[in-house]
mmCIF file of C-alpha atoms in Angstrom:
data_model
loop_
_atom_site.group_PDB
_atom_site.id
_atom_site.type_symbol
_atom_site.label_atom_id
_atom_site.label_comp_id
_atom_site.label_asym_id
_atom_site.label_seq_id
_atom_site.Cartn_x
_atom_site.Cartn_y
_atom_site.Cartn_z
ATOM 1 C CA MET A 32 0.000 0.000 0.000
ATOM 2 C CA ASP A 33 1.273 3.467 -0.876
ATOM 3 C CA ASN A 34 2.386 5.692 1.987
ATOM 4 C CA PRO A 35 0.075 8.758 2.161
ATOM 5 C CA GLU A 36 3.078 10.967 2.964
ATOM 6 C CA ILE A 37 4.714 10.121 -0.362
ATOM 7 C CA PRO A 38 3.405 11.576 -3.633
ATOM 8 C CA THR A 39 3.181 8.612 -5.997
ATOM 9 C CA GLN A 40 1.865 10.224 -9.159
ATOM 10 C CA ASN A 41 4.205 10.962 -12.055
ATOM 11 C CA ILE A 42 7.316 9.521 -10.439
ATOM 12 C CA THR A 43 9.436 6.560 -11.443
ATOM 13 C CA LYS A 44 9.888 3.405 -9.399
ATOM 14 C CA GLU A 45 13.440 4.478 -8.529
ATOM 15 C CA GLN A 46 12.252 7.885 -7.347
ATOM 16 C CA LYS A 47 9.589 6.252 -5.219
ATOM 17 C CA ILE A 48 12.195 4.005 -3.588
ATOM 18 C CA ASP A 49 14.373 7.050 -2.846
ATOM 19 C CA LEU A 50 11.421 8.846 -1.280
ATOM 20 C CA ILE A 51 10.622 5.853 0.904
ATOM 21 C CA LYS A 52 14.238 5.751 2.080
ATOM 22 C CA LEU A 53 14.102 9.445 2.925
ATOM 23 C CA LEU A 54 10.879 8.957 4.872
ATOM 24 C CA ASP A 55 12.377 6.016 6.770
ATOM 25 C CA ALA A 56 15.412 8.143 7.643
ATOM 26 C CA LYS A 57 13.111 10.918 8.857
ATOM 27 C CA GLN A 58 11.200 8.478 11.071
ATOM 28 C CA GLN A 59 14.495 7.151 12.438
ATOM 29 C CA ILE A 60 15.537 10.669 13.406
ATOM 30 C CA ARG A 61 12.236 11.112 15.240
ATOM 31 C CA LYS A 62 12.796 7.889 17.160
ATOM 32 C CA ASP A 63 16.295 9.034 18.083
ATOM 33 C CA GLN A 64 14.735 12.045 19.810
ATOM 34 C CA ASN A 65 12.386 10.059 22.077
ATOM 35 C CA LEU A 66 14.664 10.315 25.105
ATOM 36 C CA ARG A 67 15.498 13.948 24.484
ATOM 37 C CA GLU A 68 11.823 14.855 24.045
ATOM 38 C CA LEU A 69 10.594 12.813 27.011
ATOM 39 C CA ILE A 70 8.234 14.720 29.316
ATOM 40 C CA PRO A 71 8.299 12.974 32.710
ATOM 41 C CA THR A 72 5.390 13.088 35.120
ATOM 42 C CA PRO A 73 6.000 14.908 38.436
ATOM 43 C CA ILE A 74 6.787 11.610 40.176
ATOM 44 C CA GLN A 75 9.055 10.453 37.343
ATOM 45 C CA LYS A 76 10.902 13.753 37.534
ATOM 46 C CA LEU A 77 11.553 13.244 41.252
ATOM 47 C CA ILE A 78 12.923 9.785 40.501
ATOM 48 C CA LEU A 79 15.185 11.014 37.709
ATOM 49 C CA LEU A 80 16.597 13.738 39.986
ATOM 50 C CA ALA A 81 16.903 11.576 43.127
ATOM 51 C CA LYS A 82 20.399 11.497 44.629
ATOM 52 C CA GLU A 83 19.850 8.591 47.026
ATOM 53 C CA LYS A 84 21.552 5.265 46.471
ATOM 54 C CA VAL A 85 18.297 3.286 46.755
ATOM 55 C CA VAL A 86 14.897 4.410 45.496
ATOM 56 C CA LEU A 87 11.711 2.343 45.690
ATOM 57 C CA ILE A 88 9.042 3.297 43.164
ATOM 58 C CA LEU A 89 5.616 2.058 44.224
ATOM 59 C CA GLY A 90 2.698 2.354 41.873
ATOM 60 C CA ALA A 91 -0.226 0.767 40.124
ATOM 61 C CA THR A 92 0.043 -1.077 36.834
ATOM 62 C CA ARG A 93 0.531 1.238 33.839
ATOM 63 C CA SER A 94 1.623 4.140 36.030
ATOM 64 C CA GLY A 95 4.920 4.679 34.195
ATOM 65 C CA LYS A 96 7.269 2.784 36.512
ATOM 66 C CA THR A 97 9.066 0.719 33.874
ATOM 67 C CA GLU A 98 9.416 3.662 31.494
ATOM 68 C CA CYS A 99 10.999 5.640 34.299
ATOM 69 C CA LEU A 100 13.554 2.899 34.981
ATOM 70 C CA ALA A 101 14.473 2.720 31.306
ATOM 71 C CA ALA A 102 14.736 6.501 30.991
ATOM 72 C CA ASP A 103 16.765 6.857 34.191
ATOM 73 C CA LEU A 104 19.321 4.307 33.058
ATOM 74 C CA LEU A 105 19.589 5.610 29.486
ATOM 75 C CA ILE A 106 20.032 9.222 30.591
ATOM 76 C CA ARG A 107 22.868 8.248 32.905
ATOM 77 C CA SER A 108 24.496 5.963 30.303
ATOM 78 C CA THR A 109 24.180 8.109 27.163
ATOM 79 C CA GLY A 110 24.356 11.615 28.607
ATOM 80 C CA ILE A 111 21.208 12.542 26.690
ATOM 81 C CA ILE A 112 18.985 14.495 29.089
ATOM 82 C CA PRO A 113 15.312 15.303 28.402
ATOM 83 C CA LYS A 114 15.106 18.987 27.518
ATOM 84 C CA ILE A 115 12.459 19.698 30.132
ATOM 85 C CA ILE A 116 14.756 18.752 33.044
ATOM 86 C CA GLU A 117 18.154 19.568 31.539
ATOM 87 C CA SER A 118 18.740 22.709 33.609
ATOM 88 C CA GLU A 119 18.047 20.829 36.860
ATOM 89 C CA TYR A 120 19.791 17.567 36.089
ATOM 90 C CA PRO A 121 22.966 16.910 38.163
ATOM 91 C CA LYS A 122 25.793 16.346 35.700
ATOM 92 C CA GLU A 123 27.549 14.051 38.171
ATOM 93 C CA PHE A 124 24.789 11.510 37.449
ATOM 94 C CA LEU A 125 26.285 10.956 33.985
ATOM 95 C CA ARG A 126 28.731 8.087 34.387
ATOM 96 C CA HIS A 127 30.524 5.593 32.207
ATOM 97 C CA GLY A 128 30.005 1.963 33.171
ATOM 98 C CA ASN A 129 27.874 -1.135 32.854
ATOM 99 C CA SER A 130 24.353 -1.654 34.175
ATOM 100 C CA TRP A 131 21.603 -4.227 34.620
ATOM 101 C CA LEU A 132 17.830 -4.050 34.290
ATOM 102 C CA SER A 133 15.878 -7.026 35.563
ATOM 103 C CA ALA A 134 12.275 -8.228 35.265
ATOM 104 C CA ILE A 135 10.529 -10.915 37.288
ATOM 105 C CA SER A 136 10.395 -13.301 34.311
ATOM 106 C CA TYR A 137 11.826 -13.707 30.844
ATOM 107 C CA LYS A 138 8.392 -12.979 29.375
ATOM 108 C CA PHE A 139 8.134 -9.648 31.184
ATOM 109 C CA MET A 140 11.714 -8.849 30.253
ATOM 110 C CA ARG A 141 10.954 -9.395 26.567
ATOM 111 C CA ASP A 142 7.437 -7.953 26.376
ATOM 112 C CA VAL A 143 7.677 -5.019 28.796
ATOM 113 C CA LEU A 144 11.187 -4.035 29.834
ATOM 114 C CA GLN A 145 12.828 -4.484 26.458
ATOM 115 C CA GLU A 146 9.972 -2.679 24.726
ATOM 116 C CA LYS A 147 10.515 0.413 26.901
ATOM 117 C CA LEU A 148 14.256 0.361 26.285
ATOM 118 C CA ASP A 149 13.840 -0.049 22.541
ATOM 119 C CA LYS A 150 11.467 2.914 22.467
ATOM 120 C CA LEU A 151 13.904 5.270 24.208
ATOM 121 C CA VAL A 152 17.398 4.095 23.286
ATOM 122 C CA PRO A 153 18.985 6.432 20.703
ATOM 123 C CA ARG A 154 19.565 4.275 17.615
ATOM 124 C CA ARG A 155 22.620 6.246 16.601
ATOM 125 C CA MET A 156 24.289 5.116 19.839
ATOM 126 C CA LEU A 157 23.210 1.468 19.687
ATOM 127 C CA THR A 158 26.041 -0.494 18.115
ATOM 128 C CA GLN A 159 24.737 -3.987 18.862
ATOM 129 C CA PHE A 160 22.083 -5.942 20.736
ATOM 130 C CA ARG A 161 23.428 -9.400 21.510
ATOM 131 C CA ARG A 162 20.432 -11.694 21.849
ATOM 132 C CA ASP A 163 22.324 -14.645 23.306
ATOM 133 C CA ASP A 164 22.906 -12.862 26.602
ATOM 134 C CA GLN A 165 20.533 -9.903 26.176
ATOM 135 C CA ILE A 166 23.084 -7.083 26.212
ATOM 136 C CA TYR A 167 22.827 -3.645 24.602
ATOM 137 C CA PHE A 168 26.175 -2.232 23.484
ATOM 138 C CA LEU A 169 26.328 1.559 23.187
ATOM 139 C CA SER A 170 28.821 3.589 21.192
ATOM 140 C CA CYS A 171 29.890 5.409 24.374
ATOM 141 C CA GLY A 172 31.245 2.094 25.668
ATOM 142 C CA CYS A 173 28.473 1.370 28.172
ATOM 143 C CA GLN A 174 26.691 -1.968 28.275
ATOM 144 C CA ILE A 175 23.130 -2.600 29.480
ATOM 145 C CA GLY A 176 22.351 -6.197 30.377
ATOM 146 C CA LEU A 177 18.841 -7.595 30.782
ATOM 147 C CA LYS A 178 18.104 -10.187 33.446
ATOM 148 C CA SER A 179 15.151 -11.894 35.101
ATOM 149 C CA MET A 180 14.449 -13.203 38.583
ATOM 150 C CA GLU A 181 13.776 -16.597 36.994
ATOM 151 C CA GLN A 182 17.519 -16.949 36.452
ATOM 152 C CA GLY A 183 18.078 -17.127 40.204
ATOM 153 C CA TRP A 184 20.282 -15.115 42.525
ATOM 154 C CA MET A 185 23.545 -16.402 41.028
ATOM 155 C CA ALA A 186 22.739 -14.537 37.802
ATOM 156 C CA PHE A 187 23.284 -11.345 39.773
ATOM 157 C CA GLU A 188 26.841 -12.270 40.735
ATOM 158 C CA GLY A 189 29.782 -10.845 38.824
ATOM 159 C CA ALA A 190 31.496 -7.556 38.083
ATOM 160 C CA SER A 191 30.593 -4.090 39.346
ATOM 161 C CA ARG A 192 27.498 -2.303 38.053
ATOM 162 C CA ILE A 193 26.906 1.436 38.293
ATOM 163 C CA TYR A 194 23.134 1.058 37.880
ATOM 164 C CA LEU A 195 20.819 -1.747 38.894
ATOM 165 C CA GLY A 196 17.113 -1.504 38.110
ATOM 166 C CA PHE A 197 14.527 -4.062 39.254
ATOM 167 C CA ASP A 198 11.200 -3.985 37.437
ATOM 168 C CA GLU A 199 8.671 -5.368 39.947
ATOM 169 C CA GLU A 200 9.582 -6.731 43.352
ATOM 170 C CA HIS A 201 12.326 -9.360 43.258
ATOM 171 C CA ASP A 202 13.081 -11.813 46.010
ATOM 172 C CA GLU A 203 15.475 -10.633 48.668
ATOM 173 C CA LYS A 204 18.347 -12.880 47.644
ATOM 174 C CA CYS A 205 18.379 -11.603 44.039
ATOM 175 C CA PHE A 206 18.152 -8.019 45.255
ATOM 176 C CA SER A 207 20.947 -8.458 47.806
ATOM 177 C CA SER A 208 23.223 -10.195 45.312
ATOM 178 C CA GLY A 209 22.706 -7.419 42.783
ATOM 179 C CA TYR A 210 23.099 -4.733 45.430
ATOM 180 C CA MET A 211 26.586 -6.033 46.205
ATOM 181 C CA ARG A 212 27.637 -5.324 42.617
ATOM 182 C CA THR A 213 27.139 -1.590 43.288
ATOM 183 C CA MET A 214 29.138 -1.383 46.504
ATOM 184 C CA ASP A 215 32.631 -0.852 45.112
ATOM 185 C CA CYS A 216 31.693 1.681 42.415
ATOM 186 C CA GLU A 217 29.173 3.933 44.163
ATOM 187 C CA GLY A 218 26.429 2.477 42.010
ATOM 188 C CA ILE A 219 22.722 3.029 42.576
ATOM 189 C CA VAL A 220 19.699 0.755 42.900
ATOM 190 C CA ARG A 221 16.116 1.349 41.796
ATOM 191 C CA MET A 222 13.190 -1.019 42.279
ATOM 192 C CA ALA A 223 9.805 -0.215 40.736
ATOM 193 C CA PHE A 224 6.835 -2.372 41.690
ATOM 194 C CA SER A 225 3.172 -2.675 42.481
ATOM 195 C CA PRO A 226 3.077 -3.753 46.165
ATOM 196 C CA LEU A 227 0.878 -6.806 45.716
ATOM 197 C CA LYS A 228 2.684 -9.139 48.128
ATOM 198 C CA GLY A 229 1.914 -7.355 51.370
ATOM 199 C CA LEU A 230 4.497 -6.278 53.959
ATOM 200 C CA THR A 231 7.518 -7.984 52.439
ATOM 201 C CA TRP A 232 11.230 -7.651 53.093
ATOM 202 C CA ALA A 233 11.280 -4.522 50.908
ATOM 203 C CA TYR A 234 8.746 -2.848 53.174
ATOM 204 C CA LYS A 235 10.597 -3.765 56.354
ATOM 205 C CA GLN A 236 14.151 -3.100 55.216
ATOM 206 C CA TYR A 237 13.692 -0.071 52.992
ATOM 207 C CA TYR A 238 10.239 1.476 53.114
ATOM 208 C CA LEU A 239 10.189 1.899 56.896
ATOM 209 C CA LYS A 240 13.718 3.339 56.898
ATOM 210 C CA ALA A 241 13.148 5.867 54.143
ATOM 211 C CA HIS A 242 13.577 9.556 54.852
ATOM 212 C CA ARG A 243 11.553 10.898 51.912
ATOM 213 C CA TYR A 244 8.100 9.835 50.724
ATOM 214 C CA TYR A 245 6.052 11.235 47.843
ATOM 215 C CA TYR A 246 2.550 10.383 46.677
ATOM 216 C CA THR A 247 0.422 11.469 43.763
ATOM 217 C CA THR A 248 -3.277 12.084 43.331
ATOM 218 C CA ASN A 249 -5.382 11.524 40.252
ATOM 219 C CA LYS A 250 -7.281 14.201 38.334
ATOM 220 C CA HIS A 251 -10.174 13.906 40.787
ATOM 221 C CA GLY A 252 -7.929 14.743 43.738
ATOM 222 C CA ILE A 253 -8.057 11.199 45.119
ATOM 223 C CA SER A 254 -4.821 9.698 46.400
ATOM 224 C CA GLU A 255 -3.785 6.690 44.346
ATOM 225 C CA GLY A 256 -0.939 5.686 46.582
ATOM 226 C CA ILE A 257 1.508 5.972 43.699
ATOM 227 C CA GLY A 258 4.735 7.265 45.046
ATOM 228 C CA ILE A 259 8.436 6.935 45.544
ATOM 229 C CA VAL A 260 10.478 6.235 48.613
ATOM 230 C CA HIS A 261 13.997 7.575 48.927
ATOM 231 C CA THR A 262 16.202 5.567 51.247
ATOM 232 C CA PRO A 263 19.681 6.270 52.569
#
C-alpha cells in the first residue's frame, strides 16, 4: 500500500524508492529524539533527579514505573537528558560503566522491559544488541544487560554495576546479590513495583527506613498511593 506521505503520481519506481528511504530516515531521526523529548510526570521527575543510592518506586500497573527505569538508566548511560529537566539535572549523574535491568520473568523482560528500552534508546548510539545474553552495546562504551528473577540469585553475581534496576519486586536474595555489585563503584539501585505481596522484606528493610516519601493524586484529587520512597 502506498504511503500517504509520499506523492506517488508521475514519479518513477526508482524515485519512489528514494522517497521511501528518505521517509524512513526521517522516522528514524524522530525515534532518536524520544529520550530527548521525554516529558516525565511529576513523580518520574523526582525519581530522575533523586540522589539517594536506593529508590523504591511504588505504583499501580501502567503508572509509568518501567518507562521511568528505562529513561533513568539511558540518561545516565548516554548523557542525553530530556530537555524539560536539563537545567536541573545533576551532571555528576552521567557516568561511564555497565548496568543491569531485571524483570521478574523472561516474558516480562521481553514484552515489557525491552519494549521500553527499545522505544527510548537512541539508535545512533546502539552499536549492537546481543540476543544470546541480552546485552545492549552503546557507542559510548556502556553496556546494558537484561536479566530476570527466573535466572536465580547467582545470575546477579559478577562484576561491578553502576546502575541496577529491578522492574517489579524481586526476592530478597536476588536483590541483595545485585546490590553487592554496586558497593565498590558507588552504584545506585532502583526497584519499581506494584506492592501486591503485602508487607515484604522490601517494606521492612527499605520502606520503613526511608527519609523521603512522595505520593500522587489523580485528576479527581483522590490519592492513588503511587509514590516513591527515597532511602539512605
